[in-house]
Structures are given as structure tokens and as C-alpha cells.
PDB file of C-alpha atoms in Angstrom:
ATOM      1  CA  MET C   1     -24.608  15.385   1.947  1.00  0.00           C
ATOM      2  CA  ASN C   2     -25.049  12.995   4.889  1.00  0.00           C
ATOM      3  CA  ASN C   3     -25.265  10.020   2.555  1.00  0.00           C
ATOM      4  CA  GLY C   4     -22.040  11.140   0.838  1.00  0.00           C
ATOM      5  CA  PHE C   5     -20.264  11.511   4.187  1.00  0.00           C
ATOM      6  CA  ALA C   6     -21.504   8.114   5.337  1.00  0.00           C
ATOM      7  CA  SER C   7     -20.337   6.436   2.090  1.00  0.00           C
ATOM      8  CA  ALA C   8     -16.950   8.130   2.351  1.00  0.00           C
ATOM      9  CA  SER C   9     -16.619   7.072   6.001  1.00  0.00           C
ATOM     10  CA  ARG C  10     -17.489   3.426   5.155  1.00  0.00           C
ATOM     11  CA  ALA C  11     -14.954   3.456   2.324  1.00  0.00           C
ATOM     12  CA  VAL C  12     -12.225   4.751   4.649  1.00  0.00           C
ATOM     13  CA  GLY C  13     -13.243   2.222   7.268  1.00  0.00           C
ATOM     14  CA  ARG C  14     -12.943  -0.632   4.793  1.00  0.00           C
ATOM     15  CA  GLU C  15      -9.515   0.534   3.621  1.00  0.00           C
ATOM     16  CA  VAL C  16      -8.305   0.920   7.235  1.00  0.00           C
ATOM     17  CA  ILE C  17      -9.096  -2.698   8.153  1.00  0.00           C
ATOM     18  CA  LYS C  18      -8.375  -4.379   4.809  1.00  0.00           C
ATOM     19  CA  ILE C  19      -5.326  -6.631   4.838  1.00  0.00           C
ATOM     20  CA  GLU C  20      -3.564  -7.315   1.510  1.00  0.00           C
ATOM     21  CA  ARG C  21      -2.554 -10.871   2.333  1.00  0.00           C
ATOM     22  CA  GLU C  22      -0.208 -11.254  -0.594  1.00  0.00           C
ATOM     23  CA  LEU C  23       1.828  -8.311   0.734  1.00  0.00           C
ATOM     24  CA  VAL C  24       2.367  -9.757   4.198  1.00  0.00           C
ATOM     25  CA  HIS C  25       6.040 -10.715   4.622  1.00  0.00           C
ATOM     26  CA  PHE C  26       7.445 -12.876   7.388  1.00  0.00           C
ATOM     27  CA  PHE C  27      11.111 -13.674   6.931  1.00  0.00           C
ATOM     28  CA  TYR C  28      12.791 -10.287   7.512  1.00  0.00           C
ATOM     29  CA  PRO C  29      10.198  -9.171  10.081  1.00  0.00           C
ATOM     30  CA  VAL C  30      10.729 -12.322  12.117  1.00  0.00           C
ATOM     31  CA  VAL C  31      14.507 -11.781  11.937  1.00  0.00           C
ATOM     32  CA  ALA C  32      14.124  -8.171  13.047  1.00  0.00           C
ATOM     33  CA  GLY C  33      11.798  -9.155  15.884  1.00  0.00           C
ATOM     34  CA  VAL C  34      14.147 -11.888  17.124  1.00  0.00           C
ATOM     35  CA  THR C  35      17.101  -9.469  16.941  1.00  0.00           C
ATOM     36  CA  VAL C  36      15.272  -6.990  19.185  1.00  0.00           C
ATOM     37  CA  LEU C  37      14.239  -9.796  21.588  1.00  0.00           C
ATOM     38  CA  VAL C  38      17.737 -11.271  21.876  1.00  0.00           C
ATOM     39  CA  ALA C  39      19.370  -7.857  22.247  1.00  0.00           C
ATOM     40  CA  VAL C  40      17.109  -6.866  25.116  1.00  0.00           C
ATOM     41  CA  ILE C  41      17.673 -10.224  26.845  1.00  0.00           C
ATOM     42  CA  VAL C  42      21.453  -9.738  26.499  1.00  0.00           C
ATOM     43  CA  CYS C  43      21.122  -6.299  28.176  1.00  0.00           C
ATOM     44  CA  ASP C  44      19.235  -8.034  30.995  1.00  0.00           C
ATOM     45  CA  LYS C  45      21.946 -10.692  31.319  1.00  0.00           C
ATOM     46  CA  LEU C  46      24.607  -7.978  31.506  1.00  0.00           C
ATOM     47  CA  GLU C  47      22.588  -6.329  34.298  1.00  0.00           C
ATOM     48  CA  SER C  48      22.319  -3.165  32.162  1.00  0.00           C
ATOM     49  CA  PRO C  49      18.561  -2.708  31.761  1.00  0.00           C
ATOM     50  CA  GLN C  50      18.972   1.018  31.105  1.00  0.00           C
ATOM     51  CA  LEU C  51      20.655   0.136  27.790  1.00  0.00           C
ATOM     52  CA  ALA C  52      17.734  -1.995  26.602  1.00  0.00           C
ATOM     53  CA  ILE C  53      15.219   0.719  25.657  1.00  0.00           C
ATOM     54  CA  PRO C  54      17.426   2.890  23.401  1.00  0.00           C
ATOM     55  CA  PHE C  55      18.885  -0.267  21.849  1.00  0.00           C
ATOM     56  CA  ALA C  56      15.487  -1.770  21.204  1.00  0.00           C
ATOM     57  CA  ILE C  57      13.882   1.326  19.653  1.00  0.00           C
ATOM     58  CA  GLY C  58      16.909   1.855  17.406  1.00  0.00           C
ATOM     59  CA  ALA C  59      16.733  -1.764  16.231  1.00  0.00           C
ATOM     60  CA  THR C  60      12.945  -1.641  15.850  1.00  0.00           C
ATOM     61  CA  LEU C  61      12.340   1.590  13.991  1.00  0.00           C
ATOM     62  CA  THR C  62      15.342   1.928  11.725  1.00  0.00           C
ATOM     63  CA  PRO C  63      14.222  -0.837   9.261  1.00  0.00           C
ATOM     64  CA  LEU C  64      11.015   1.160   8.589  1.00  0.00           C
ATOM     65  CA  ALA C  65      13.034   3.707   6.597  1.00  0.00           C
ATOM     66  CA  SER C  66      13.293   1.652   3.421  1.00  0.00           C
ATOM     67  CA  THR C  67      10.501   0.403   1.205  1.00  0.00           C
ATOM     68  CA  ARG C  68      10.886  -2.516  -1.175  1.00  0.00           C
ATOM     69  CA  GLU C  69      14.202  -1.381  -2.611  1.00  0.00           C
ATOM     70  CA  PRO C  70      16.751  -3.851  -3.919  1.00  0.00           C
ATOM     71  CA  SER C  71      20.195  -4.259  -2.328  1.00  0.00           C
ATOM     72  CA  PRO C  72      22.446  -2.371  -1.909  1.00  0.00           C
ATOM     73  CA  ARG C  73      20.114   0.639  -2.205  1.00  0.00           C
ATOM     74  CA  ARG C  74      18.047  -0.614   0.731  1.00  0.00           C
ATOM     75  CA  THR C  75      21.080  -0.816   2.990  1.00  0.00           C
ATOM     76  CA  PHE C  76      22.194   2.721   1.983  1.00  0.00           C
ATOM     77  CA  THR C  77      18.715   3.996   2.862  1.00  0.00           C
ATOM     78  CA  TYR C  78      18.882   2.234   6.213  1.00  0.00           C
ATOM     79  CA  LEU C  79      22.256   3.825   6.983  1.00  0.00           C
ATOM     80  CA  TRP C  80      21.157   7.292   5.860  1.00  0.00           C
ATOM     81  CA  ALA C  81      18.113   7.020   8.053  1.00  0.00           C
ATOM     82  CA  LEU C  82      20.250   5.953  11.004  1.00  0.00           C
ATOM     83  CA  VAL C  83      22.452   9.054  10.590  1.00  0.00           C
ATOM     84  CA  TRP C  84      19.397  11.338  10.956  1.00  0.00           C
ATOM     85  CA  ILE C  85      17.892   9.258  13.665  1.00  0.00           C
ATOM     86  CA  THR C  86      21.126   9.424  15.647  1.00  0.00           C
ATOM     87  CA  LEU C  87      21.400  13.200  15.228  1.00  0.00           C
ATOM     88  CA  SER C  88      17.767  13.536  16.341  1.00  0.00           C
ATOM     89  CA  VAL C  89      18.371  11.534  19.475  1.00  0.00           C
ATOM     90  CA  LEU C  90      21.432  13.601  20.307  1.00  0.00           C
ATOM     91  CA  LEU C  91      19.616  16.883  19.783  1.00  0.00           C
ATOM     92  CA  GLY C  92      16.596  15.805  21.811  1.00  0.00           C
ATOM     93  CA  SER C  93      18.717  14.409  24.628  1.00  0.00           C
ATOM     94  CA  LEU C  94      20.817  17.582  24.878  1.00  0.00           C
ATOM     95  CA  LEU C  95      17.694  19.716  25.169  1.00  0.00           C
ATOM     96  CA  SER C  96      15.955  17.369  27.615  1.00  0.00           C
ATOM     97  CA  ARG C  97      16.332  19.255  30.885  1.00  0.00           C
ATOM     98  CA  ASP C  98      13.908  20.371  33.562  1.00  0.00           C
ATOM     99  CA  ALA C  99      15.210  23.935  33.564  1.00  0.00           C
ATOM    100  CA  PHE C 100      12.762  26.574  32.279  1.00  0.00           C
ATOM    101  CA  ALA C 101      15.214  27.954  29.735  1.00  0.00           C
ATOM    102  CA  PHE C 102      15.715  24.473  28.224  1.00  0.00           C
ATOM    103  CA  ALA C 103      11.954  24.014  28.108  1.00  0.00           C
ATOM    104  CA  ILE C 104      11.470  27.191  26.076  1.00  0.00           C
ATOM    105  CA  ILE C 105      14.329  26.290  23.741  1.00  0.00           C
ATOM    106  CA  GLY C 106      12.905  22.798  23.366  1.00  0.00           C
ATOM    107  CA  ILE C 107       9.514  24.156  22.326  1.00  0.00           C
ATOM    108  CA  VAL C 108      11.069  26.439  19.682  1.00  0.00           C
ATOM    109  CA  VAL C 109      13.438  23.776  18.343  1.00  0.00           C
ATOM    110  CA  SER C 110      10.549  21.276  18.283  1.00  0.00           C
ATOM    111  CA  GLY C 111       8.551  23.577  16.024  1.00  0.00           C
ATOM    112  CA  LEU C 112      11.470  24.238  13.743  1.00  0.00           C
ATOM    113  CA  TYR C 113      12.440  20.582  13.578  1.00  0.00           C
ATOM    114  CA  GLY C 114       8.817  19.694  12.768  1.00  0.00           C
ATOM    115  CA  CYS C 115       8.899  22.157   9.862  1.00  0.00           C
ATOM    116  CA  ALA C 116      12.120  20.693   8.562  1.00  0.00           C
ATOM    117  CA  CYS C 117      10.980  17.090   8.820  1.00  0.00           C
ATOM    118  CA  GLY C 118       7.717  17.955   7.065  1.00  0.00           C
ATOM    119  CA  LEU C 119       9.433  19.803   4.262  1.00  0.00           C
ATOM    120  CA  VAL C 120      11.775  16.920   3.334  1.00  0.00           C
ATOM    121  CA  GLY C 121       8.688  15.019   2.162  1.00  0.00           C
ATOM    122  CA  ARG C 122       9.174  16.854  -1.179  1.00  0.00           C
ATOM    123  CA  ILE C 123      12.302  14.788  -1.849  1.00  0.00           C
ATOM    124  CA  SER C 124      10.931  11.253  -1.980  1.00  0.00           C
ATOM    125  CA  ALA C 125       8.779   8.662  -0.220  1.00  0.00           C
ATOM    126  CA  ASN C 126      11.797   7.407   1.715  1.00  0.00           C
ATOM    127  CA  ALA C 127      12.651  10.942   2.795  1.00  0.00           C
ATOM    128  CA  ARG C 128       9.119  11.323   4.165  1.00  0.00           C
ATOM    129  CA  VAL C 129       9.546   8.218   6.291  1.00  0.00           C
ATOM    130  CA  ILE C 130      13.041   9.235   7.430  1.00  0.00           C
ATOM    131  CA  GLY C 131      11.646  12.643   8.333  1.00  0.00           C
ATOM    132  CA  VAL C 132       8.893  11.237  10.500  1.00  0.00           C
ATOM    133  CA  LEU C 133      11.243   8.707  12.155  1.00  0.00           C
ATOM    134  CA  SER C 134      13.706  11.534  12.966  1.00  0.00           C
ATOM    135  CA  LEU C 135      10.876  13.619  14.424  1.00  0.00           C
ATOM    136  CA  VAL C 136       9.606  10.698  16.462  1.00  0.00           C
ATOM    137  CA  PHE C 137      13.017  10.043  17.981  1.00  0.00           C
ATOM    138  CA  PHE C 138      13.539  13.727  18.679  1.00  0.00           C
ATOM    139  CA  ALA C 139      10.209  13.907  20.451  1.00  0.00           C
ATOM    140  CA  ILE C 140      10.887  10.813  22.540  1.00  0.00           C
ATOM    141  CA  TYR C 141      14.229  12.027  23.836  1.00  0.00           C
ATOM    142  CA  LEU C 142      13.204  15.645  24.245  1.00  0.00           C
ATOM    143  CA  GLY C 143      10.397  14.425  26.474  1.00  0.00           C
ATOM    144  CA  SER C 144      12.499  11.997  28.556  1.00  0.00           C
ATOM    145  CA  PRO C 145      14.390  14.134  31.124  1.00  0.00           C
ATOM    146  CA  GLU C 146      14.244  11.256  33.613  1.00  0.00           C
ATOM    147  CA  THR C 147      16.376   8.894  31.554  1.00  0.00           C
ATOM    148  CA  ARG C 148      19.199   7.208  33.432  1.00  0.00           C
ATOM    149  CA  LEU C 149      21.569   7.603  30.506  1.00  0.00           C
ATOM    150  CA  GLY C 150      23.346  10.723  29.342  1.00  0.00           C
ATOM    151  CA  ALA C 151      22.889  12.213  25.909  1.00  0.00           C
ATOM    152  CA  LEU C 152      25.920  10.534  24.403  1.00  0.00           C
ATOM    153  CA  GLU C 153      25.155   7.156  25.947  1.00  0.00           C
ATOM    154  CA  SER C 154      21.538   7.222  24.711  1.00  0.00           C
ATOM    155  CA  THR C 155      22.683   8.298  21.231  1.00  0.00           C
ATOM    156  CA  ALA C 156      25.328   5.586  21.078  1.00  0.00           C
ATOM    157  CA  MET C 157      22.899   2.836  22.088  1.00  0.00           C
ATOM    158  CA  VAL C 158      20.201   3.870  19.592  1.00  0.00           C
ATOM    159  CA  ALA C 159      22.899   4.000  16.859  1.00  0.00           C
ATOM    160  CA  PHE C 160      24.289   0.618  17.896  1.00  0.00           C
ATOM    161  CA  GLY C 161      20.835  -0.978  17.943  1.00  0.00           C
ATOM    162  CA  GLY C 162      20.052   0.399  14.471  1.00  0.00           C
ATOM    163  CA  PHE C 163      23.410  -0.572  13.068  1.00  0.00           C
ATOM    164  CA  LEU C 164      23.200  -4.128  14.421  1.00  0.00           C
ATOM    165  CA  GLN C 165      19.753  -4.555  12.873  1.00  0.00           C
ATOM    166  CA  ILE C 166      20.955  -3.187   9.520  1.00  0.00           C
ATOM    167  CA  GLY C 167      23.917  -5.589   9.601  1.00  0.00           C
ATOM    168  CA  VAL C 168      21.759  -8.637  10.399  1.00  0.00           C
ATOM    169  CA  LEU C 169      19.140  -7.796   7.724  1.00  0.00           C
ATOM    170  CA  THR C 170      21.816  -7.044   5.096  1.00  0.00           C
ATOM    171  CA  LEU C 171      23.725 -10.272   5.736  1.00  0.00           C
ATOM    172  CA  LEU C 172      20.594 -12.367   5.594  1.00  0.00           C
ATOM    173  CA  SER C 173      19.516 -10.652   2.420  1.00  0.00           C
ATOM    174  CA  LEU C 174      22.526 -12.202   0.667  1.00  0.00           C
ATOM    175  CA  ARG C 175      20.602 -15.493   0.636  1.00  0.00           C
ATOM    176  CA  ARG C 176      18.015 -14.017  -1.707  1.00  0.00           C
ATOM    177  CA  GLU C 177      20.073 -11.246  -3.218  1.00  0.00           C
ATOM    178  CA  PRO C 178      23.657 -12.441  -3.682  1.00  0.00           C
ATOM    179  CA  LEU C 179      26.389  -9.924  -4.321  1.00  0.00           C
ATOM    180  CA  SER C 180      26.361 -10.827  -8.038  1.00  0.00           C
ATOM    181  CA  THR C 181      22.857  -9.339  -8.358  1.00  0.00           C
ATOM    182  CA  TRP C 182      23.678  -6.045  -6.649  1.00  0.00           C
ATOM    183  CA  ALA C 183      23.671  -2.952  -8.819  1.00  0.00           C
ATOM    184  CA  ILE C 184      24.039   0.750  -8.067  1.00  0.00           C
ATOM    185  CA  SER C 185      21.000   2.720  -9.189  1.00  0.00           C
ATOM    186  CA  ALA C 186      21.403   5.541 -11.681  1.00  0.00           C
ATOM    187  CA  VAL C 187      22.260   8.877 -10.107  1.00  0.00           C
ATOM    188  CA  ALA C 188      19.134  10.905  -9.489  1.00  0.00           C
ATOM    189  CA  PRO C 189      18.977  14.684  -8.988  1.00  0.00           C
ATOM    190  CA  SER C 190      20.422  15.654  -5.639  1.00  0.00           C
ATOM    191  CA  ALA C 191      18.159  15.824  -2.617  1.00  0.00           C
ATOM    192  CA  LEU C 192      18.719  19.581  -2.340  1.00  0.00           C
ATOM    193  CA  GLN C 193      17.755  20.091  -5.980  1.00  0.00           C
ATOM    194  CA  ARG C 194      14.563  18.016  -5.541  1.00  0.00           C
ATOM    195  CA  LEU C 195      13.757  19.973  -2.414  1.00  0.00           C
ATOM    196  CA  ARG C 196      14.170  23.308  -4.199  1.00  0.00           C
ATOM    197  CA  ASP C 197      12.529  22.522  -7.552  1.00  0.00           C
ATOM    198  CA  GLY C 198       9.131  24.208  -7.719  1.00  0.00           C
ATOM    199  CA  LEU C 199       9.242  25.280  -4.088  1.00  0.00           C
ATOM    200  CA  SER C 200       6.604  27.856  -3.232  1.00  0.00           C
ATOM    201  CA  TRP C 201       4.295  28.900  -0.435  1.00  0.00           C
ATOM    202  CA  ASN C 202       1.431  27.153  -2.235  1.00  0.00           C
ATOM    203  CA  ASP C 203       3.228  23.814  -2.292  1.00  0.00           C
ATOM    204  CA  ARG C 204       1.341  21.242  -0.176  1.00  0.00           C
ATOM    205  CA  TYR C 205       4.499  20.072   1.573  1.00  0.00           C
ATOM    206  CA  VAL C 206       5.336  23.631   2.548  1.00  0.00           C
ATOM    207  CA  ARG C 207       1.856  24.052   4.000  1.00  0.00           C
ATOM    208  CA  HIS C 208       2.180  20.678   5.727  1.00  0.00           C
ATOM    209  CA  ALA C 209       5.553  21.614   7.138  1.00  0.00           C
ATOM    210  CA  LEU C 210       4.157  24.801   8.690  1.00  0.00           C
ATOM    211  CA  ARG C 211       1.199  22.886  10.185  1.00  0.00           C
ATOM    212  CA  LEU C 212       3.485  20.162  11.514  1.00  0.00           C
ATOM    213  CA  GLY C 213       5.849  22.709  13.068  1.00  0.00           C
ATOM    214  CA  ALA C 214       2.997  24.490  14.823  1.00  0.00           C
ATOM    215  CA  ALA C 215       1.477  21.238  15.965  1.00  0.00           C
ATOM    216  CA  MET C 216       4.834  19.945  17.374  1.00  0.00           C
ATOM    217  CA  ALA C 217       5.527  23.221  19.216  1.00  0.00           C
ATOM    218  CA  THR C 218       1.999  23.212  20.677  1.00  0.00           C
ATOM    219  CA  ALA C 219       2.166  19.529  21.659  1.00  0.00           C
ATOM    220  CA  THR C 220       5.566  19.924  23.240  1.00  0.00           C
ATOM    221  CA  ALA C 221       4.412  22.978  25.237  1.00  0.00           C
ATOM    222  CA  LEU C 222       1.238  21.186  26.390  1.00  0.00           C
ATOM    223  CA  ALA C 223       3.182  18.079  27.369  1.00  0.00           C
ATOM    224  CA  LEU C 224       5.617  20.176  29.418  1.00  0.00           C
ATOM    225  CA  PHE C 225       2.714  21.935  31.121  1.00  0.00           C
ATOM    226  CA  LEU C 226       0.984  18.649  32.006  1.00  0.00           C
ATOM    227  CA  ALA C 227       4.263  17.139  33.216  1.00  0.00           C
ATOM    228  CA  HIS C 228       5.160  20.000  35.522  1.00  0.00           C
ATOM    229  CA  THR C 229       1.680  20.940  36.678  1.00  0.00           C
ATOM    230  CA  PHE C 230       0.090  17.485  37.146  1.00  0.00           C
ATOM    231  CA  SER C 231       3.184  15.262  37.188  1.00  0.00           C
ATOM    232  CA  TRP C 232       1.942  13.681  33.972  1.00  0.00           C
ATOM    233  CA  PRO C 233       4.257  10.738  33.180  1.00  0.00           C
ATOM    234  CA  HIS C 234       5.938  10.071  29.856  1.00  0.00           C
ATOM    235  CA  GLN C 235       5.511  13.568  28.456  1.00  0.00           C
ATOM    236  CA  TYR C 236       6.913  12.505  25.121  1.00  0.00           C
ATOM    237  CA  TRP C 237       3.690  10.620  24.231  1.00  0.00           C
ATOM    238  CA  LEU C 238       1.769  13.646  22.959  1.00  0.00           C
ATOM    239  CA  PRO C 239       4.410  15.203  20.577  1.00  0.00           C
ATOM    240  CA  MET C 240       5.489  11.668  19.520  1.00  0.00           C
ATOM    241  CA  THR C 241       1.911  10.770  18.583  1.00  0.00           C
ATOM    242  CA  ILE C 242       1.535  14.044  16.632  1.00  0.00           C
ATOM    243  CA  ALA C 243       4.769  13.292  14.706  1.00  0.00           C
ATOM    244  CA  TRP C 244       3.626   9.724  13.926  1.00  0.00           C
ATOM    245  CA  ILE C 245       0.117  10.649  12.803  1.00  0.00           C
ATOM    246  CA  LEU C 246       1.005  13.649  10.639  1.00  0.00           C
ATOM    247  CA  LEU C 247       3.295  11.868   8.188  1.00  0.00           C
ATOM    248  CA  PRO C 248       2.535  13.453   4.765  1.00  0.00           C
ATOM    249  CA  ASP C 249       1.418  11.049   2.084  1.00  0.00           C
ATOM    250  CA  ALA C 250       0.824  11.741  -1.603  1.00  0.00           C
ATOM    251  CA  HIS C 251      -1.782   8.986  -1.838  1.00  0.00           C
ATOM    252  CA  ALA C 252      -4.724   7.985   0.379  1.00  0.00           C
ATOM    253  CA  THR C 253      -3.906  10.685   2.931  1.00  0.00           C
ATOM    254  CA  THR C 254      -7.280  10.281   4.701  1.00  0.00           C
ATOM    255  CA  THR C 255      -6.944   6.533   4.890  1.00  0.00           C
ATOM    256  CA  LYS C 256      -3.346   6.609   6.097  1.00  0.00           C
ATOM    257  CA  THR C 257      -4.191   9.286   8.731  1.00  0.00           C
ATOM    258  CA  ALA C 258      -7.152   7.212   9.957  1.00  0.00           C
ATOM    259  CA  SER C 259      -4.947   4.147  10.088  1.00  0.00           C
ATOM    260  CA  ARG C 260      -2.253   5.941  12.019  1.00  0.00           C
ATOM    261  CA  ILE C 261      -4.776   7.273  14.542  1.00  0.00           C
ATOM    262  CA  LEU C 262      -6.537   3.909  14.999  1.00  0.00           C
ATOM    263  CA  GLY C 263      -3.255   1.981  15.128  1.00  0.00           C
ATOM    264  CA  THR C 264      -1.779   4.347  17.659  1.00  0.00           C
ATOM    265  CA  PHE C 265      -4.763   3.989  19.980  1.00  0.00           C
ATOM    266  CA  ILE C 266      -4.863   0.191  19.575  1.00  0.00           C
ATOM    267  CA  GLY C 267      -1.168  -0.042  20.392  1.00  0.00           C
ATOM    268  CA  VAL C 268      -1.434   2.201  23.438  1.00  0.00           C
ATOM    269  CA  GLY C 269      -4.567   0.294  24.586  1.00  0.00           C
ATOM    270  CA  PHE C 270      -2.767  -3.052  24.170  1.00  0.00           C
ATOM    271  CA  ILE C 271       0.198  -1.870  26.247  1.00  0.00           C
ATOM    272  CA  ALA C 272      -2.136  -0.496  28.917  1.00  0.00           C
ATOM    273  CA  LEU C 273      -3.971  -3.820  29.021  1.00  0.00           C
ATOM    274  CA  MET C 274      -0.776  -5.848  29.241  1.00  0.00           C
ATOM    275  CA  VAL C 275       0.758  -3.679  31.938  1.00  0.00           C
ATOM    276  CA  GLY C 276      -2.453  -3.017  33.910  1.00  0.00           C
ATOM    277  CA  VAL C 277      -3.987  -6.502  33.776  1.00  0.00           C
ATOM    278  CA  VAL C 278      -1.698  -9.232  32.452  1.00  0.00           C
ATOM    279  CA  LEU C 279       1.869  -8.420  33.493  1.00  0.00           C
ATOM    280  CA  GLY C 280       1.316  -6.030  36.373  1.00  0.00           C
ATOM    281  CA  ALA C 281       2.519  -2.473  36.866  1.00  0.00           C
ATOM    282  CA  GLU C 282       6.227  -3.354  36.600  1.00  0.00           C
ATOM    283  CA  PRO C 283       6.781  -6.071  33.958  1.00  0.00           C
ATOM    284  CA  SER C 284      10.194  -7.684  33.862  1.00  0.00           C
ATOM    285  CA  LEU C 285      12.694  -6.704  31.222  1.00  0.00           C
ATOM    286  CA  ARG C 286      12.286 -10.082  29.536  1.00  0.00           C
ATOM    287  CA  GLN C 287       8.557  -9.680  29.370  1.00  0.00           C
ATOM    288  CA  SER C 288       9.071  -6.254  27.862  1.00  0.00           C
ATOM    289  CA  ALA C 289      11.558  -7.774  25.414  1.00  0.00           C
ATOM    290  CA  VAL C 290       8.896 -10.200  24.128  1.00  0.00           C
ATOM    291  CA  ILE C 291       6.472  -7.314  23.596  1.00  0.00           C
ATOM    292  CA  ALA C 292       9.149  -5.215  21.867  1.00  0.00           C
ATOM    293  CA  GLY C 293      10.128  -8.070  19.567  1.00  0.00           C
ATOM    294  CA  PHE C 294       6.510  -8.779  18.705  1.00  0.00           C
ATOM    295  CA  GLY C 295       5.952  -5.086  18.017  1.00  0.00           C
ATOM    296  CA  ALA C 296       8.947  -4.984  15.680  1.00  0.00           C
ATOM    297  CA  PHE C 297       7.590  -8.011  13.808  1.00  0.00           C
ATOM    298  CA  LEU C 298       4.146  -6.417  13.395  1.00  0.00           C
ATOM    299  CA  MET C 299       5.570  -3.154  12.117  1.00  0.00           C
ATOM    300  CA  LEU C 300       7.618  -4.752   9.388  1.00  0.00           C
ATOM    301  CA  ALA C 301       5.382  -7.698   8.478  1.00  0.00           C
ATOM    302  CA  PHE C 302       2.357  -5.568   7.655  1.00  0.00           C
ATOM    303  CA  ILE C 303       4.049  -2.400   6.406  1.00  0.00           C
ATOM    304  CA  PHE C 304       2.683  -2.919   2.897  1.00  0.00           C
ATOM    305  CA  ALA C 305      -0.345  -5.080   3.753  1.00  0.00           C
ATOM    306  CA  ASN C 306      -2.164  -3.006   6.460  1.00  0.00           C
ATOM    307  CA  TYR C 307      -0.940   0.317   7.789  1.00  0.00           C
ATOM    308  CA  THR C 308      -3.164   0.103  10.878  1.00  0.00           C
ATOM    309  CA  VAL C 309      -1.399  -3.060  12.063  1.00  0.00           C
ATOM    310  CA  THR C 310       2.008  -1.546  11.344  1.00  0.00           C
ATOM    311  CA  THR C 311       1.194   1.515  13.432  1.00  0.00           C
ATOM    312  CA  THR C 312      -0.109  -0.697  16.211  1.00  0.00           C
ATOM    313  CA  GLY C 313       3.255  -2.454  16.339  1.00  0.00           C
TER     314      GLY C 313
END
């Protein structure tokens, strides 16, 4: 039994660090990273640093929603993802208050939202990614009561960042995919129909949705407790990490989960090193812009080649 466990562990370890070099892409990831970098620098120039963070995360994470789809399907997926991301930011921001009543409501809604985002995985691979992105954004803004922007301002900046990134990537895609090559895919069964077909309590996505909902509610409650009892900063980290790690996957679930856990800790460790040793406790907005742009590049460049690197970004 021990030999079998050791062999399985080594196999997972090899998969976690293996990079499929032929699947590393640079053009669009570089463009996305530069877009984030330039946008944050513009916010700095306009003396509006409070706009930079929501703008940057909207521009960074929205392109993750689509896999290797052709145009215009890829752009439609981006836009559909942005709709749900925007709604998630608005909901999280509206519930982000220090009042006890809002904390209780936030815990309950976090659990329900986790269930919903886990269940949509039955629809398609893209729906799974959109679900986890929506949950990540919800967790971030639910756990950020100290933000200097109101709910509507935060939502607008995330939406603007995502929309700008979609526009840039779509326009540049015309070089490789001119309008003459665009074609609308055949109509598939509706999302609601795919969600309902074969739905039962024994379905693995139903079980995952229940686990994810319970984990999100527990993580949110624990984060609130730590924040109010020990003044724990950035209380969104715990539920956000849970949302990121527990993305359901039909294939290589163990490998993907290990990659997400390892990548998350590497990314957090890298930021801690940069802030604690290299840049100092309060890095400038432009220094943060470089890190954000590099993170966006890593996420998109290695999304098919190595999931650990993508999660690190």
C-alpha cells in the first residue's frame, strides 16, 4: 500500500511540474500583461490609485474564461464571463459591511453562491471556469470592507478593465483570424437544459456544489472571526483560496488540485518576498503594476502548458 501511495504521489508530482512547451503561448499573454501594466500606470498618472486594483483584476482574470475557442465564440465567452464577474463584484460589494447583520447574511450568501458556482460545472468546461471566477470575485469583494470605492464604483472599474482587455484581445485577434474566417457555431442545447439533464443527488457536480458551498460558508465565517478578533488583514484570502482551489475538473482532478494548491502558495510566497524583502512594506503603484502585468502574462501564457504556473500568476 505504501509503495502504491508513493508511486501515485511521484506521478502527481511529475504532472504538477511538467511543462508542455509546445502549449506555451506568448503573443496574447504579452498583450494582456502590457494592457494591465499600462492601465495601472494611467491610473497612477491620473492620481487615482484606488481605481487601479479593480481595473487590474478585471483586466487580468477575465481572459481566463475562454479556452482555445475560435473567434467570435471566444469573444462571446469573454463577454458572458464579464457579465457574471460584474454581478459577483456588485453582490460582494453590497454585502461587504462591518455590521454583524451583514456578516451573517454574507456567510449565508457565500454558501449559497458557492453551491451555485459549483453546480454550473455540469454545463461545460467554460462554465466551470466562469463559475470559479465569479466565486473568486465575490469572495474578494465580500472580504474587502475597507475599500475606498463604493459598490457601484468598484463594479464599474472591474467591468471596464475586463471590457478593455476583451476589446484589445479581440482587435488583435483579427491579425490571425480575419472577419472572413469567423463563423457562428451550431446552436447547442441551452445551458439550463444541460444543467437539468440527468440531475440527481448522486451527480458528482451536485456533491461538489454542496461541498463547495459548505467550504465557502465556513471559510467566510472563519475569515470574519479572524478579522474581527485578531485584526487579521485581507480577510478575503481564505475564501478566495478555497474558491480557486476547489474548481471541479472532469479530468486529472488530483493533479489539478495539487497544482492549484502549490501554485497558490508559490504566488503568495512570491508576493510576500517581494513586499517584505525587495520592494518594502509599501511598494509604489508602478512597482505593483509591473507585478500585476507579469502575473497576467504568467496566467495566460501557461494556462495549457502548466497549471501550477498559471495559478502562481
